[in-house]
């Protein structure tokens, strides 16, 4: 029996013609057998070099044909390339084949597409055999305890994907890790292949497919200045980044979560793990996004799942900008009712402007105090589910990603912006329109993040305040039109540092004097708490009070202003 092996590039037209001839011979000759091997064009050269080196052959083009000596053993007998195979078929079997160049090219294109689909199918089958390796740092945190069941129940990665979860923390938390491992095993999830604990950094992130960083070590220490905090975060990320670079899978997905320096930590991981695709390193902003949705839903007396498209801009764990301009509400119980896909503009549903500008902003700025781990765990699981199974069509998701100049944001910083997940990746929703006021706010937020980056990399010794009036904490988009709240312009107050200022006569300018700032809550480290600058906020005429509102959204610093005569 004559058994031949035909191998070539998937998109090679000569391979397509040789393949057609080989199929014809196999159908019509009972003792002729052919085995075909296709390789992706990017892998062909290396594959051909390895097979020739193994068998002592010399061949440089696609395709390559050899005969397997099944009855004698030993290595195969090289026949040659395309022309050699055609001559062999004509000489031994009296068969030749004519094919137009256009037909050869068309078949070659189909071969490449088929090869890609087969590769994807093989990867999927391998994923069923080899479980997804998920590593979680600071695994003694409450968020990890709540996250494990969400990762193992099949809703995040699919009902056919098994997972192995690795818990990483210091040896001081060994007993806690041991308890979590035992409890996770007791759950007996069919898709949970294994749960293991690790306390040695050298073995961290081995073969990791997903790395979830929950670290907030700064909450446990007293550090003298913001710059010292940044340097300590950088040192930690340097260790993690080098370990991910060394031990993790080349396509690893890294998710950075927590309460402090989330943007900076994601950027430093990216810096110290340069071989990891920047598209695969993200900072989670959905916790703040969901908290804003929940608070708005409570105000409207509706389910928070019906509030969509709230955008978080900027520094996730520092000064952020909450954008309600695109926000919508679904299934809102009002005089107007429609099908499930019927939505209404959120700002048209809220009539209390003072609440939005005061209580809403204040509560968002103190979210850290009531976080017990359930919400961060849900957010991380949701982001992973979107990453693997796509986000809902048409829905906006806020996420910290590496800026490439979108929305005039400087390149090279991690910045929260609107994205969508599709086909295992994400893309920025660049068609989102933003106002001039929002653009100015983004400038300030970018300035702070650039300063953090420069301090982390040792380019500057300390941070410097933004030259314009600073934003404070979590600021709202100045898009709260007066008609939406049905409030007379003369009754609108000015918001400064989360407090309402007293009314003044028309056209009069107000000087705002703040007392010494209160000490921040334990572990709450924000750059604006360390800045000092002097600001005046004018109250405009009633006719232009909308502009006055936009200016008043810019928060004041924590230093006293000199009095004007």
PDB file of C-alpha atoms in Angstrom, residues 226-227 230-231 233-234 260-265 267-268 315 317-319 413-414 445-460 462-464 525-528:
ATOM      1  CA  UNK A 226       0.734  60.258  48.939  1.00  0.00           C
ATOM      2  CA  UNK A 227       4.024  59.922  47.068  1.00  0.00           C
ATOM      3  CA  UNK A 230       2.528  55.475  45.188  1.00  0.00           C
ATOM      4  CA  UNK A 231       6.083  54.195  45.524  1.00  0.00           C
ATOM      5  CA  UNK A 233       2.262  50.368  45.240  1.00  0.00           C
ATOM      6  CA  UNK A 234       4.863  50.466  42.474  1.00  0.00           C
ATOM      7  CA  UNK A 260      -6.795  52.201  46.315  1.00  0.00           C
ATOM      8  CA  UNK A 261      -4.775  53.179  43.233  1.00  0.00           C
ATOM      9  CA  UNK A 262      -6.657  50.820  40.915  1.00  0.00           C
ATOM     10  CA  UNK A 263      -5.650  52.719  37.755  1.00  0.00           C
ATOM     11  CA  UNK A 264      -2.019  53.035  38.805  1.00  0.00           C
ATOM     12  CA  UNK A 265      -1.734  49.358  39.744  1.00  0.00           C
ATOM     13  CA  UNK A 267      -0.579  50.571  34.619  1.00  0.00           C
ATOM     14  CA  UNK A 268       2.362  49.322  36.683  1.00  0.00           C
ATOM     15  CA  UNK A 315      -9.531  57.603  38.275  1.00  0.00           C
ATOM     16  CA  UNK A 317     -10.362  54.890  43.209  1.00  0.00           C
ATOM     17  CA  UNK A 318      -9.647  58.640  43.217  1.00  0.00           C
ATOM     18  CA  UNK A 319     -11.298  61.579  41.474  1.00  0.00           C
ATOM     19  CA  UNK A 413      -2.403  56.182  31.333  1.00  0.00           C
ATOM     20  CA  UNK A 414      -5.130  53.853  32.610  1.00  0.00           C
ATOM     21  CA  UNK A 445      -8.512  63.747  35.888  1.00  0.00           C
ATOM     22  CA  UNK A 446      -5.842  62.910  33.308  1.00  0.00           C
ATOM     23  CA  UNK A 447      -3.462  65.376  34.970  1.00  0.00           C
ATOM     24  CA  UNK A 448      -3.733  63.550  38.298  1.00  0.00           C
ATOM     25  CA  UNK A 449      -3.158  60.157  36.686  1.00  0.00           C
ATOM     26  CA  UNK A 450      -0.153  61.419  34.722  1.00  0.00           C
ATOM     27  CA  UNK A 451       1.327  62.786  37.953  1.00  0.00           C
ATOM     28  CA  UNK A 452       0.804  59.427  39.689  1.00  0.00           C
ATOM     29  CA  UNK A 453       2.559  57.688  36.802  1.00  0.00           C
ATOM     30  CA  UNK A 454       5.495  60.101  36.883  1.00  0.00           C
ATOM     31  CA  UNK A 455       5.953  59.696  40.628  1.00  0.00           C
ATOM     32  CA  UNK A 456       5.746  55.903  40.286  1.00  0.00           C
ATOM     33  CA  UNK A 457       8.424  55.852  37.577  1.00  0.00           C
ATOM     34  CA  UNK A 458      10.661  58.309  39.455  1.00  0.00           C
ATOM     35  CA  UNK A 459      10.310  61.077  36.881  1.00  0.00           C
ATOM     36  CA  UNK A 460       9.164  63.648  39.461  1.00  0.00           C
ATOM     37  CA  UNK A 462       6.126  64.819  44.202  1.00  0.00           C
ATOM     38  CA  UNK A 463       2.737  65.565  42.712  1.00  0.00           C
ATOM     39  CA  UNK A 464       1.703  69.093  41.758  1.00  0.00           C
ATOM     40  CA  UNK A 525      -5.968  57.870  49.975  1.00  0.00           C
ATOM     41  CA  UNK A 526      -6.896  60.498  47.418  1.00  0.00           C
ATOM     42  CA  UNK A 527      -4.638  63.036  45.846  1.00  0.00           C
ATOM     43  CA  UNK A 528      -7.105  65.848  46.299  1.00  0.00           C
TER      44      UNK A 528
END
